[in-house]
Every structure is written in structure tokens, then in C-alpha cells.
Short mmCIF file of C-alpha atoms and ligand atoms in Angstrom, two decimals:
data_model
loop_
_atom_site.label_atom_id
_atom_site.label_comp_id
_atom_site.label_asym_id
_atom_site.label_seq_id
_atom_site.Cartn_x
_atom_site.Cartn_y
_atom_site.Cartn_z
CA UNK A 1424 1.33 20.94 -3.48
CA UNK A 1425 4.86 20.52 -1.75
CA UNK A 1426 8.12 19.41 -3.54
CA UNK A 1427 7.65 16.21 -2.24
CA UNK A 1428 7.19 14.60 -5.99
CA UNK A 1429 10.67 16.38 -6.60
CA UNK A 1430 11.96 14.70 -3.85
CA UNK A 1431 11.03 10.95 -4.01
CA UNK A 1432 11.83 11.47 -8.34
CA UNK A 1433 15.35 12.61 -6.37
CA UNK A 1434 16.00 9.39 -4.31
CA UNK A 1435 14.18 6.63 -7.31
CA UNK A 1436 17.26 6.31 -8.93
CA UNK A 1437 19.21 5.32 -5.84
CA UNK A 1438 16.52 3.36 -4.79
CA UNK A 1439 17.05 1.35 -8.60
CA UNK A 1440 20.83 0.81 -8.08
CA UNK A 1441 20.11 -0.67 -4.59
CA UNK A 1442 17.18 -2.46 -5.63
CA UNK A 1443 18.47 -6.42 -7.05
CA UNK A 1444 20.40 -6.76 -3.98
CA UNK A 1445 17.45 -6.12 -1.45
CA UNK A 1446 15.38 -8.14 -3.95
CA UNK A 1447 18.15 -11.02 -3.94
CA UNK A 1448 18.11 -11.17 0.03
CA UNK A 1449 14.43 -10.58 0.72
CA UNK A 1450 15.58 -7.95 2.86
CA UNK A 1451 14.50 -4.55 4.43
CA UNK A 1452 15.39 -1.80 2.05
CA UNK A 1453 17.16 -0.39 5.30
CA UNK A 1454 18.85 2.66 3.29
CA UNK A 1455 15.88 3.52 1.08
CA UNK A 1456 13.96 3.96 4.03
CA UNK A 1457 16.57 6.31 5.99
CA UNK A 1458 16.47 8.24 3.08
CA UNK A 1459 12.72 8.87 3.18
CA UNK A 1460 12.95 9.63 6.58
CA UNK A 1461 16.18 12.40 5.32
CA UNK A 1462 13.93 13.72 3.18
CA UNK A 1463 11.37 14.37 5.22
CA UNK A 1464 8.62 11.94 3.16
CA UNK A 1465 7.81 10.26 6.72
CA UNK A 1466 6.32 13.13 7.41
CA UNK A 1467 4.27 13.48 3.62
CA UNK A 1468 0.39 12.97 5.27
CA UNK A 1469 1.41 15.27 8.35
CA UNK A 1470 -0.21 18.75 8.20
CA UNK A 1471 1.82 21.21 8.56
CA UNK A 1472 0.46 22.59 12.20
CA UNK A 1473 2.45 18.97 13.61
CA UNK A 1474 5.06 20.08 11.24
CA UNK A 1475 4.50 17.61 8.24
CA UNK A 1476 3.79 18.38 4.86
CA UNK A 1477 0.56 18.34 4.97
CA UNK A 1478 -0.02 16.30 1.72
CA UNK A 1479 -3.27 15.25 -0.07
CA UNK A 1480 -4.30 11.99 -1.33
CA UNK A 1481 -3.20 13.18 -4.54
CA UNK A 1482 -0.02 14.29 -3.62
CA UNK A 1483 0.20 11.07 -1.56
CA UNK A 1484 -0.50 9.27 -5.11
CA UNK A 1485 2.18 11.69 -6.98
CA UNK A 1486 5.05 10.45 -4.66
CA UNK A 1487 3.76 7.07 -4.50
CA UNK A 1488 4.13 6.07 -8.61
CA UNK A 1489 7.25 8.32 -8.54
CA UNK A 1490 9.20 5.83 -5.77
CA UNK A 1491 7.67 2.92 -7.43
CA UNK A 1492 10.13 3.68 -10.52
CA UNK A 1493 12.85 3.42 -8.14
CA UNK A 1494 12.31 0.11 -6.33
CA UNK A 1495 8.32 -0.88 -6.07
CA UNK A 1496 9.09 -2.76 -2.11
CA UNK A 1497 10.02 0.62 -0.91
CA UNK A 1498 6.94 2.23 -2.63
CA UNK A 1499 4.97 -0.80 -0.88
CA UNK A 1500 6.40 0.14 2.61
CA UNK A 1501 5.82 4.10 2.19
CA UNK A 1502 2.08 3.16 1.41
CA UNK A 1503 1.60 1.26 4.43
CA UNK A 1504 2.86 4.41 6.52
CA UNK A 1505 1.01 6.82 4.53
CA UNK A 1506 -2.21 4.82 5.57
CA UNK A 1507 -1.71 5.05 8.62
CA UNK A 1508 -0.62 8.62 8.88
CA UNK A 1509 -2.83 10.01 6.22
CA UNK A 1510 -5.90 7.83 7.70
CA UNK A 1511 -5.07 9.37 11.22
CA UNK A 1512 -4.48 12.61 9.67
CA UNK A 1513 -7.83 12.75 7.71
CA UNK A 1514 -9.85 12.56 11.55
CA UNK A 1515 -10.27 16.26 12.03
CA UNK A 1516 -11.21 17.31 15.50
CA UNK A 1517 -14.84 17.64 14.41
CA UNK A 1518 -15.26 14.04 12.88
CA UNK A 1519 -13.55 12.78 16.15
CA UNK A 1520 -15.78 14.77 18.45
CA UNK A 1521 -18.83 13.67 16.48
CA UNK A 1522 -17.83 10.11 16.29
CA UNK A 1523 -17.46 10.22 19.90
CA UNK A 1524 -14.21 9.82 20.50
CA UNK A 1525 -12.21 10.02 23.74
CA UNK A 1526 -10.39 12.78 25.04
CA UNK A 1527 -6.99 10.86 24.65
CA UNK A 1528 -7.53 10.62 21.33
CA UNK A 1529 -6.21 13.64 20.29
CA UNK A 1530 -3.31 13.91 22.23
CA UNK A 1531 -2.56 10.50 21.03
CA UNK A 1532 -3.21 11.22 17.45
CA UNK A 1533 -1.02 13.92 16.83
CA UNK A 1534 1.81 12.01 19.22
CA UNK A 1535 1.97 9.44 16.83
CA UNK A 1536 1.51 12.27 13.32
CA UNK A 1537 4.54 14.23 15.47
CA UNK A 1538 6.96 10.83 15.87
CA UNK A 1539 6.13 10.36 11.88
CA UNK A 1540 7.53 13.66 11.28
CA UNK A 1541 10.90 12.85 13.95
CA UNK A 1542 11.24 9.72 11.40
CA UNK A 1543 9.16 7.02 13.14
CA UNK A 1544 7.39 4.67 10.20
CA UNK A 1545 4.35 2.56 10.80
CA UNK A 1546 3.14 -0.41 9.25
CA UNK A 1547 -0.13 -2.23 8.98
CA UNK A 1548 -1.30 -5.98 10.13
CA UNK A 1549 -4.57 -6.95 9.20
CA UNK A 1550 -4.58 -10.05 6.82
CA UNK A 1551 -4.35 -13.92 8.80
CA UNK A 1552 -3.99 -16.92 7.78
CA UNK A 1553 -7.33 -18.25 6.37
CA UNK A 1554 -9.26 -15.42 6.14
CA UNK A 1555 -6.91 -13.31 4.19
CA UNK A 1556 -7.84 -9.02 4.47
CA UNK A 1557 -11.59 -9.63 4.77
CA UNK A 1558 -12.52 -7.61 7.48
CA UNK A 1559 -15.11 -9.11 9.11
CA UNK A 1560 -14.01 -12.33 9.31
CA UNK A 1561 -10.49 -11.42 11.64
CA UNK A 1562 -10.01 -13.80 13.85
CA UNK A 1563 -7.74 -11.62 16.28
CA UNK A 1564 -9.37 -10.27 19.26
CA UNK A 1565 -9.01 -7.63 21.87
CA UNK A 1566 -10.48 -7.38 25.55
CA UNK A 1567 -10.91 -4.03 27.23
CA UNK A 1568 -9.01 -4.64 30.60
CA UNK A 1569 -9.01 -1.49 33.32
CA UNK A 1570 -8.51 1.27 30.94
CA UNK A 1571 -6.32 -1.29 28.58
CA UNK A 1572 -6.26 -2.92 25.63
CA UNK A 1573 -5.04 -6.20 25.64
CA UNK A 1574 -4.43 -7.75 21.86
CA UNK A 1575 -4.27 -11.12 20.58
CA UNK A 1576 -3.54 -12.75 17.05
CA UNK A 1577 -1.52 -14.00 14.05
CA UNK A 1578 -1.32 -11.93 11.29
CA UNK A 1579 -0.16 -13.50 7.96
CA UNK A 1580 1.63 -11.05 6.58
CA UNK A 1581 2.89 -7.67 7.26
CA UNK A 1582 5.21 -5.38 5.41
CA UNK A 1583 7.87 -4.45 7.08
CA UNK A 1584 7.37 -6.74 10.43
CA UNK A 1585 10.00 -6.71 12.92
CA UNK A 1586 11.71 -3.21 11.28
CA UNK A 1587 9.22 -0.21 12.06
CA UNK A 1588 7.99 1.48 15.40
CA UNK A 1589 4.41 0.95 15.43
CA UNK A 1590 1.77 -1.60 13.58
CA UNK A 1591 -1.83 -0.49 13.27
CA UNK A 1592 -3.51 -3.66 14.18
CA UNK A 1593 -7.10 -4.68 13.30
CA UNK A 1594 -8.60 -7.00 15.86
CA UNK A 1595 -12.24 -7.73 16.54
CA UNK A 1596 -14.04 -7.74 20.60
CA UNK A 1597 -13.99 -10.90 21.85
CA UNK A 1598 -17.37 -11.94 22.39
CA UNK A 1599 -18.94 -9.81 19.55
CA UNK A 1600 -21.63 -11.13 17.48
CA UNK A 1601 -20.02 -13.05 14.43
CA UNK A 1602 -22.92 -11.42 12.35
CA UNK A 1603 -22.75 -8.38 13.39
CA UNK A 1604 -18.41 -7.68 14.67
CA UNK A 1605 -16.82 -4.94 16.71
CA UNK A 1606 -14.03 -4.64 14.86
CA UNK A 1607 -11.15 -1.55 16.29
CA UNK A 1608 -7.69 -0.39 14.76
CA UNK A 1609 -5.12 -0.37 17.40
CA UNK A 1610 -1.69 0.96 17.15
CA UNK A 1611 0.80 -1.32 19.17
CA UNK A 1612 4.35 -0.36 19.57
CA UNK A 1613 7.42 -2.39 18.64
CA UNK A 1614 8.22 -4.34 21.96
CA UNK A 1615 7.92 -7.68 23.39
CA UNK A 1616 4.00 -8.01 22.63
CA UNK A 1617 4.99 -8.84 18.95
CA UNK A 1618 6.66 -12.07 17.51
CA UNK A 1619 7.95 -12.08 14.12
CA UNK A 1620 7.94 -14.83 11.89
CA UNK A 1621 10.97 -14.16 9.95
CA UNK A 1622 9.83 -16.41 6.96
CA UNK A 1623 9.43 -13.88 4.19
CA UNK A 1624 10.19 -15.74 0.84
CA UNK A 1625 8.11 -15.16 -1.88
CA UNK A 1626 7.74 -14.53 -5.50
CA UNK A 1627 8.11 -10.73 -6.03
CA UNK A 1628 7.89 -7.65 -3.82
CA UNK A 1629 10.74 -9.36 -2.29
CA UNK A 1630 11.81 -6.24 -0.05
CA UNK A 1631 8.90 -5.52 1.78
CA UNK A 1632 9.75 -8.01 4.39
CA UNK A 1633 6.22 -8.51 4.26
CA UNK A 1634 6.44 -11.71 8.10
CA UNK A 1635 3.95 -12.61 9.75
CA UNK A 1636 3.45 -11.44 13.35
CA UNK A 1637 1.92 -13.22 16.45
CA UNK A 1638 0.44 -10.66 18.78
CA UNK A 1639 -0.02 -10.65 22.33
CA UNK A 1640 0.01 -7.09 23.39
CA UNK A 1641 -1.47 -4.22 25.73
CA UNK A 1642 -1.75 -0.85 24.65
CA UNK A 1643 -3.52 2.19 26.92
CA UNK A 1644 -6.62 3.53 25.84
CA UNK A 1645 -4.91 6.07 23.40
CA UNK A 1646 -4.05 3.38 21.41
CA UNK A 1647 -7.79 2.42 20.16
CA UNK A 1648 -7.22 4.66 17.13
CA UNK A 1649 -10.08 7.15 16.28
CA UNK A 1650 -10.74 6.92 19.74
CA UNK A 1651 -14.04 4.52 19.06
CA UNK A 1652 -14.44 0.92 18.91
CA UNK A 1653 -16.07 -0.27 16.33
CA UNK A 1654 -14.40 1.98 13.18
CA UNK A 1655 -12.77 -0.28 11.05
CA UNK A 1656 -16.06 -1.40 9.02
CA UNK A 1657 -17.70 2.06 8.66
CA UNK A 1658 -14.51 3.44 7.55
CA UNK A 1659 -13.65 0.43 4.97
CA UNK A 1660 -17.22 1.03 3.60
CA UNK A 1661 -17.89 4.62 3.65
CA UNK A 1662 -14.00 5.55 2.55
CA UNK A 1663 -11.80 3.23 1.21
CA UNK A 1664 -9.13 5.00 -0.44
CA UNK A 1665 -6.38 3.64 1.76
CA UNK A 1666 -7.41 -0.08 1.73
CA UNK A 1667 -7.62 0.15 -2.18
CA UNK A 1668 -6.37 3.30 -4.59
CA UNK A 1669 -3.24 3.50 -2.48
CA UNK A 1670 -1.57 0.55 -4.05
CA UNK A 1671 -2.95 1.61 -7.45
CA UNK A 1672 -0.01 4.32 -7.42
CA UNK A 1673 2.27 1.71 -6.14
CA UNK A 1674 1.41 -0.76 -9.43
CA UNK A 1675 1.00 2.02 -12.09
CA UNK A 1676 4.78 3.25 -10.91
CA UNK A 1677 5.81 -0.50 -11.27
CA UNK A 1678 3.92 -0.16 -14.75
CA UNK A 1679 5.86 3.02 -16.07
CA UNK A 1680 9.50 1.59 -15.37
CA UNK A 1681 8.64 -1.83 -16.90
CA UNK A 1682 8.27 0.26 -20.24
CA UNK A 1683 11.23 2.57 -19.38
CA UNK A 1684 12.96 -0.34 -18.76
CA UNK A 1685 11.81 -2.38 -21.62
CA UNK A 1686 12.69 1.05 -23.83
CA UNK A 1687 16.26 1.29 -22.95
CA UNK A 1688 16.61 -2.26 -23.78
CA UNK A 1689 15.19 -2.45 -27.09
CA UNK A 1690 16.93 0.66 -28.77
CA UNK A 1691 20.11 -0.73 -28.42
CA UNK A 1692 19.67 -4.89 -28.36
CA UNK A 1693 20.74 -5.57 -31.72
CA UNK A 1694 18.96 -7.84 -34.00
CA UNK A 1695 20.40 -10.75 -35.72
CA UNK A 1696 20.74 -10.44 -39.52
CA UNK A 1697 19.34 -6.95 -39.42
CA UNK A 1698 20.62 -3.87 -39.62
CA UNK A 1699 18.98 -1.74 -36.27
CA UNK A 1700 17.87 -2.74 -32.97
CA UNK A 1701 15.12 -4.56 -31.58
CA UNK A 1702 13.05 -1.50 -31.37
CA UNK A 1703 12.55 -1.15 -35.40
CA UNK A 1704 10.32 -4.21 -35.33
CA UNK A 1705 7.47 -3.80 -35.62
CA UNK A 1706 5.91 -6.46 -33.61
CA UNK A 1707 8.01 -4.92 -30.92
CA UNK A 1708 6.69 -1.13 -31.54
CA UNK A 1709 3.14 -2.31 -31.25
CA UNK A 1710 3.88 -4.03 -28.05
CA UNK A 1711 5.72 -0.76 -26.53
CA UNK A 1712 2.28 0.99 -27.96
CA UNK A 1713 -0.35 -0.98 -26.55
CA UNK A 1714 1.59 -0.81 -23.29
CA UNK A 1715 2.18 2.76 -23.09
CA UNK A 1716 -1.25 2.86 -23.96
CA UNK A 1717 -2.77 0.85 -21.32
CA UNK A 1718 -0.37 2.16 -18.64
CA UNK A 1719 -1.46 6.11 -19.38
CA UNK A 1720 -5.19 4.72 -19.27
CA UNK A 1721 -4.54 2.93 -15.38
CA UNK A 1722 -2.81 6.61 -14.68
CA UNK A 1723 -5.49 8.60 -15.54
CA UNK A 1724 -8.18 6.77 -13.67
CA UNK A 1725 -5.67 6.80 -10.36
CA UNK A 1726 -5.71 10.98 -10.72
CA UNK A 1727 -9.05 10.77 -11.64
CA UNK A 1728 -9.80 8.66 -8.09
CA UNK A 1729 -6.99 10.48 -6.24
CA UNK A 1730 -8.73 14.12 -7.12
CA UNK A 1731 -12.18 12.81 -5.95
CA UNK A 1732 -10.42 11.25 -3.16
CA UNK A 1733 -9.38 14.87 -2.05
CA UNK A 1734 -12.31 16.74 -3.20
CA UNK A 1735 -15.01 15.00 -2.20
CA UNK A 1736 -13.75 11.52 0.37
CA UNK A 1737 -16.88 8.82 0.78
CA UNK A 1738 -19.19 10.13 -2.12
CA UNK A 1739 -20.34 6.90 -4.04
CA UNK A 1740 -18.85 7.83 -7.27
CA UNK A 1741 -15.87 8.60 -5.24
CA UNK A 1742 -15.24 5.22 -4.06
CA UNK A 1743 -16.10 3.56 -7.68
CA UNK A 1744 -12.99 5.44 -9.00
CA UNK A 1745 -10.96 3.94 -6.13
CA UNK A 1746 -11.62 0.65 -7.05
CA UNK A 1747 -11.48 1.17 -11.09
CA UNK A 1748 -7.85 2.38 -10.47
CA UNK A 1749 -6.75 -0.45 -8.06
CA UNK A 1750 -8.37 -2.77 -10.80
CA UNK A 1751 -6.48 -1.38 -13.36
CA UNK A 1752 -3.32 -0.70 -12.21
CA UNK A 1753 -2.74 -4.68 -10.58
CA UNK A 1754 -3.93 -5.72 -13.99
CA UNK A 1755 -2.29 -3.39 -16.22
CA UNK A 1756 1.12 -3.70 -14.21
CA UNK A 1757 0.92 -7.62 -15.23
CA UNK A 1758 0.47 -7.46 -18.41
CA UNK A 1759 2.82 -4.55 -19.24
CA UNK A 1760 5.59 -6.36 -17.37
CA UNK A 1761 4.84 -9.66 -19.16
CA UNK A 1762 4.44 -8.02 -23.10
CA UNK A 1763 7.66 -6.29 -22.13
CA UNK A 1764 9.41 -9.45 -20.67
CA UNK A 1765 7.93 -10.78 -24.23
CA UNK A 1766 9.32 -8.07 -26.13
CA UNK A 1767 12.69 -7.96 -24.92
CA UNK A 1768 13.47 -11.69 -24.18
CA UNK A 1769 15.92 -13.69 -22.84
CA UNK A 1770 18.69 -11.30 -22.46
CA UNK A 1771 16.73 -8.65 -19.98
CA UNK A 1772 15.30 -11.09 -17.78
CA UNK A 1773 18.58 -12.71 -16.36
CA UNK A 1774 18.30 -13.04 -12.61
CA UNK A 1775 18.58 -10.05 -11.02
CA UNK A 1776 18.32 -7.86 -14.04
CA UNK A 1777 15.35 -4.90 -13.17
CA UNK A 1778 13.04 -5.94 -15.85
CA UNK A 1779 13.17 -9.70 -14.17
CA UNK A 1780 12.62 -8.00 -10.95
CA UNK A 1781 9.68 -5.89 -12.12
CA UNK A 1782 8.09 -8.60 -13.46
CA UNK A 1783 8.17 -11.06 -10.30
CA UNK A 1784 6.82 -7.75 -8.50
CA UNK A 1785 4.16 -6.97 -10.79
CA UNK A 1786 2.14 -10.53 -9.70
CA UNK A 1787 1.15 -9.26 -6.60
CA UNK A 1788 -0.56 -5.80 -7.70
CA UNK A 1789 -3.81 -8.07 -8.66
CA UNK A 1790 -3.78 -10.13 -5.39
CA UNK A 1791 -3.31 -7.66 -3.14
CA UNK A 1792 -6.52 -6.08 -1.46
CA UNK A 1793 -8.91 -6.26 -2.87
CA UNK A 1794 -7.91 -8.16 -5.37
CA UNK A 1795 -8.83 -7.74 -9.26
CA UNK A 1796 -11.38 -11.10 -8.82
CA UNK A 1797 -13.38 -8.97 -5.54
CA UNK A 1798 -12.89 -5.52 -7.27
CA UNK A 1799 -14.23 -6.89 -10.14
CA UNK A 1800 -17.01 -8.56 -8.51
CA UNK A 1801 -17.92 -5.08 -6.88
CA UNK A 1802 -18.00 -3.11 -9.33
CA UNK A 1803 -19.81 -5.61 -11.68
CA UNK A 1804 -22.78 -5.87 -8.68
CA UNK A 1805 -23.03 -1.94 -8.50
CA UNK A 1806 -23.08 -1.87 -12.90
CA UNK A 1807 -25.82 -4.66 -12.49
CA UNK A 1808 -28.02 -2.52 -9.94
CA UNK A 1809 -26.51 -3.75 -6.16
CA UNK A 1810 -26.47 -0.31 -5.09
CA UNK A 1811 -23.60 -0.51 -2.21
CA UNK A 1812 -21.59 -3.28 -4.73
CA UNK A 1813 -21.04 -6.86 -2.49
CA UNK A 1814 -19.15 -4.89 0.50
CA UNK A 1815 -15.63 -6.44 -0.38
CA UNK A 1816 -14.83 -6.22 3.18
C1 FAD B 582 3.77 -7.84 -1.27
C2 FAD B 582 2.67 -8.01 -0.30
C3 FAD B 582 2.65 -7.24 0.84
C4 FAD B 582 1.61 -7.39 1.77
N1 FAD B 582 1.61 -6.61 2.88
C5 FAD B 582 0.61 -6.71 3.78
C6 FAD B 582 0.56 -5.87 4.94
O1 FAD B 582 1.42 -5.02 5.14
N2 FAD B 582 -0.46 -6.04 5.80
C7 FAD B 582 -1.44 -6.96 5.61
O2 FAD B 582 -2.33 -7.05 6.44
N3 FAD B 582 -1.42 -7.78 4.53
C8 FAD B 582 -0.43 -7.68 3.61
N4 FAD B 582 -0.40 -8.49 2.49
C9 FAD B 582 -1.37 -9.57 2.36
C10 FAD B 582 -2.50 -9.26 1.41
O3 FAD B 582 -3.38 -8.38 2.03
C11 FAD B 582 -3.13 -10.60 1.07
O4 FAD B 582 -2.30 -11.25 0.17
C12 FAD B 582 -4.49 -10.45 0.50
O5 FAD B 582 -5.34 -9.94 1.48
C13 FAD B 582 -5.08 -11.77 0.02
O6 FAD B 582 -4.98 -12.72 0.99
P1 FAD B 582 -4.39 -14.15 0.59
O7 FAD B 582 -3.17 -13.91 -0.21
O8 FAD B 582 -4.28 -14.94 1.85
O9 FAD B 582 -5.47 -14.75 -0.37
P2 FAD B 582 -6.88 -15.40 -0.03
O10 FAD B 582 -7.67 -14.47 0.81
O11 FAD B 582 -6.64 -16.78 0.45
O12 FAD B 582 -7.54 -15.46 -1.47
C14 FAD B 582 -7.04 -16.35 -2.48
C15 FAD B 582 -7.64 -15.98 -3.80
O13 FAD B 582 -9.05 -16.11 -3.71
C16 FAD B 582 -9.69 -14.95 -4.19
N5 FAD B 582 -10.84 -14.61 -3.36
C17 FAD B 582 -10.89 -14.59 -2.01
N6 FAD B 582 -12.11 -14.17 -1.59
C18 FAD B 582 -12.81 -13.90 -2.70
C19 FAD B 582 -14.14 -13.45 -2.92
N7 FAD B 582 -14.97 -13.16 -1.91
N8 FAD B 582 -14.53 -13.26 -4.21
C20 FAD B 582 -13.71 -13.55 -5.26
N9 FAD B 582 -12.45 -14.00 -5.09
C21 FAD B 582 -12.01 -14.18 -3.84
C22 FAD B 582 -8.67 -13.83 -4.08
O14 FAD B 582 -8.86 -12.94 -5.16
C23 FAD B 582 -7.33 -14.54 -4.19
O15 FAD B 582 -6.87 -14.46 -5.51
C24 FAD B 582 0.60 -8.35 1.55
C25 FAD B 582 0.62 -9.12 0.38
C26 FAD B 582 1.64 -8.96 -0.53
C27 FAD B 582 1.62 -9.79 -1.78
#
């Protein structure tokens, strides 16, 4: 392990006292992300021979819940780039070369591991309107073109759209069967191939600038990643950790600092007619307990994924604990942030106050992919015999 947990626990507190304003504009957390990129956390899923840190999934979950405490967007935005880069990262030379991947792959891969590490930050577009992130249904195509790649689409949404130097981009071969896709990863550079619609409003994770993106790009043929058409199933299937578990850290961060949050304001909220705070009530205690409860319980099945994640990446029991954690963490970082809301009242959830932000954010860990209902559903058909679970994807 690096200091890179010391170093994101570092910049969360910043990233707090920045956080309502971003939140209030919808905006780009512009300075949270230069100082990721200061601190060399660009770089976290880079090994070390391209000059990154050469984190783990582990570590990569570490950092992850400890920048959620700070300001969960920026967490959101730093696990779209660690995708990317720790997904690229994880195709050794070996897997490439037995994959069959193309020479220009490797050049290509570490190019874009090397930028990461010079501060370049990388987002990811898959979901589109109607189909949401399911896979096999995109609708986006690409045609192979004399050695090129040319790349057509909407995506929905996309966090961090219009802001970040590269989007990896999942699109399926025109023509391919509808039963049976050919569905690639691209990355396509910021540039004129990429529209953004600039109409990022929503509930909660307000500062992810999560736009949607029309698409109409060419890229060479170092930018079909892995260097193979036809990845983006297998990989979804066989090892999922970045489509699921890496948002569980994101949600069981959001988790910790609604309690920390909620903690802070009870001790010292008086109560009316009483002598003490909020926090001698007992009604209130048992809600802090059951919450601290549930949010160590979503914690220890992220490690518990994140360790098997390193140790042993597309065993079956493997990719069960990816999706227990993602389950519980959206779930858990709900109903934490709504007992707490509960708990403290009126007077911490004034607009703009960080409980009233955490709790807006904490909607989204259970709809974004896969969400709780599909998780659920999975896991429920592997517990009732389905041996590969409903393929979410
Ligand atoms: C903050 C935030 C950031 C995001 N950033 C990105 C990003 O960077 N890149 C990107 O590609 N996407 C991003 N997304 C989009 C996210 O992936 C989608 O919200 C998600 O895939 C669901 O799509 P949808 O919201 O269109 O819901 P839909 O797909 O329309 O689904 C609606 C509801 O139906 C349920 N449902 C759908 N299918 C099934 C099924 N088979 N079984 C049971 N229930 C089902 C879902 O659980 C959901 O609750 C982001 C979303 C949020 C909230």
C-alpha cells in the first residue's frame, strides 16, 4: 500500500468546505479535481513502471470512501477515472497477447496510463436514453473505416462531460446480430467529435456534471481499447468490479459522513425543556446505533469484495461479493442519510447545509448500475440455483 489513503483523508476536508457551493451550481468541482491531480491520485491505478502508484482494487476502494467524506461528486468523478485506468491497467501484456490484441495496443495503453499520471482524467459514457447501462442493448454504433474507428451515439449521461480529456465509450458494430452484439470500448478524445448537452440538473450528486454527450467521432485503431472488438460483454461478465463494487466505496463514504455529520449535530442541538442535547435521547442513540451498525456491516462486505477483487479477479464467489457490497452500500447510504435527516430534523437540513446535501446524494447510490432492484435480482437467481445469476448486463 501507498500513502494515497493519507492523501485523499488530506484534501476531504477541503473538498467539504467547497462542497454546497459546487452542489448549489451543479457545477464541476474544478478545484477538487486539480487537487487530485497535485496529489498525484490521477495517477492511483498506474503501476509504478509508467510512474503511477500502482494501486490495488483495495487501495482503489481505501481512497475512494475516504474522498467520499469530503464531497461524494468528486468521489463519483475519481471512480469513473479509476475505471478506466485501473481497467486498462489490469490488461497485463499476457492477457492482451492471449486475447489477441493488436500491436498498438500497448503502446496505446500505457500512452493513455502515462497522460493519467501527467494529470489527464478520463471519464466513462455508456448509459442512453432508453436503454439505460444495459450493455447489450446500446444503441451507439461504430464502423471500422481504413484502419479507423468511426463512432456514433447519444449517451444519457456522463460524469464529468465536456471537462475531462478522454471518454471511454461503449458502442456496439453496426450490423451485429441483435442476439448475439459486438460490443467494443473506445477511448475518444475531447475534440469536436463530442457534443455536450449541458443540461445537468438533478436531485443529488449535483457536481458530477454528469451531461449527456452526442458522439460522432473517429479514433485510430489504438483507440479500440484492449485492442479486441468484442470485450465489453466478456469483461462485464467474467469481472465486474469496476461496473459495480467501485461505487460501493463511493456510497459507504457518503454513509460514514452522514453519521459524522449527524454526530456533530446532535451533541450540541439543545433540546427544549431538557437539560442536554439531542444526543441523550434515546430514540436518537438507537438511531445513531442502528446506523453505525448498518454502515460498518456495508464496509466490511466492500473490503471483503475489494480483497477478493485483488486476490483472486473473476472467481464466482469473487464477483458475488462485488455485487453484495454495491447492494449494500446504495441501500445502506439511503437509509442512514434518511434516519439521520430523521434524527436531527429541521435545523440540519436547511438548504445547503451538508447533511441536506448528503441526503439528496445518497438517492442515487441504489439507482446507479446495477441498481439495488437488478443486483438484487442477481443475486436472488444465483441463491435460487441460476448458476451465472440473470447476467445484469
Ligand atoms: C450521479 C450519477 C452519475 C452517473 N454517471 C454516469 C456516467 O458517468 N456514465 C454513464 O454511462 N452513466 C452514468 N449515470 C447513469 C446511470 O448509469 C443510470 O442512471 C443507470 O444506468 C440507470 O439508468 P436510468 O437511470 O436511465 O434508469 P432505467 O434504466 O430507465 O431504469 C429505471 C428503473 O428500472 C429498474 N430496472 C431497469 N431494468 C431492470 C431490470 N432488468 N430488472 C429490474 N429492474 C430494472 C432500474 O432499477 C431503475 O430503478 C449516472 C447516474 C447518476 C445518478
Amino acid at each position: 500500500m501507498t500513502d494515497a489513503v493519507a492523501r485523499a483523508e488530506r484534501l476531504a476536508p477541503r473538498m467539504a468546505e467547497r462542497a454546497a457551493d459546487y452542489d448549489r451550481d451543479a457545477a464541476f468541482p474544478r478545484r477538487d479535481i486539480e487537487e487530485l491531480r497535485e496529489e498525484g491520485l490521477l495517477g492511483l491505478m498506474v503501476p509504478s513502471r509508467l510512474g503511477g502508484l500502482g494501486a490495488g482494487f483495495e487501495e482503489y476502494t481505501r481512497v475512494a470512501v475516504a474522498l467520499a467524506g469530503g464531497n461524494a461528486s468528486t468521489a463519483l468523478l475519481f471512480n469513473m477515472h479509476a475505471s478506466v485506468t485501473g481497467g486498462l491497467a489490469s490488461i497485463s501484456d499476457e492477457l492482451a497477447l492471449g486475447m489477441g490484441a493488436a500491436e498498438s495496443f500497448f503502446d496505446a495503453r500505457d500512452r493513455i496510463l502515462r497522460a493519467a499520471v501527467d494529470g489527464a482524467m478520463y471519464g466513462v459514457a455508456i448509459t442512453e436514453p432508453g436503454v439505460g447501462s444495459r450493455l447489450s442493448e446500446l444503441r451507439s454504433t461504430y464502423e471500422a473505416e481504413e484502419g479507423r474507428y468511426r463512432i456514433r451515439g447519444t449517451k444519457a449521461f456522463c460524469s464529468g462531460a465536456g471537462h475531462l480529456d478522454g471518454y471511454l465509450v461503449a458502442a456496439r458494430r453496426a450490423g451485429s446480430a441483435e442476439d448475439q452484439p459486438t460490443i467494443s470500448y473506445f477511448l475518444v478524445p475531447k475534440g469536436d467529435g463530442l457534443r455536450v448537452d449541458d443540461t445537468w440538473d438533478p436531485l443529488g450528486m449535483r457536481a458530477t456534471a454528469s451531461n449527456g454527450m452526442e458522439i460522432d467521432a473517429w479514433v485510430g485503431e489504438d483507440g479500440l481499447l484492449g485492442g479486441v472488438e468484442g470485450l465489453v460483454l466478456p469483461l462485464a461478465n467474467a469481472m465486474p468490479q469496476w461496473l459495480v463494487a467501485s461505487y460501493a466505496a463511493v456510497y459507504v463514504g457518503l454513509a460514514e459522513a452522514a453519521i459524522r455529520e449527524a454526530v456533530s449535530y446532535l451533541r450540541t442541538r439543545p433540546v427544549a425543556g431538557e437539560r442536554g442535547a439531542l444526543a441523550n435521547l434515546a430514540p436518537v442513540r438507537q438511531r445513531v446505533g442502528r446506523a453505525e451498525a448498518e454502515v460498518h456491516a456495508s464496509r466490511l462486505a466492500l473490503e471483503r469484495a475489494a480483497r477478493l477483487v485483488d486476490l483472486r479477479p473473476g472467481d464466482p464467489e469473487t464477483n458475488r461479493w462485488t455485487y453484495r457490497a454495491k447492494l449494500l452500500a446504495g441501500d445502506a447510504a439511503m437509509r442512514v442519510a434518511a434516519s439521520m435527516a430523521e434524527a436531527c430534523g429541521l435545523g440540519a437540513l436547511r438548504r445547503g447545509a451538508p447533511l441536506e446535501r448528503i441526503l439528496r446524494d445518497a438517492r442515487s447510490g441504489a439507482i446507479m448500475p446495477p441498481s439495488s432492484d437488478v443486483t438484487g435480482n442477481h443475486l436472488g437467481a444465483i441463491a435460487l440455483g441460476a448458476e451465472d445469476g440473470l447476467a445484469p448486463w
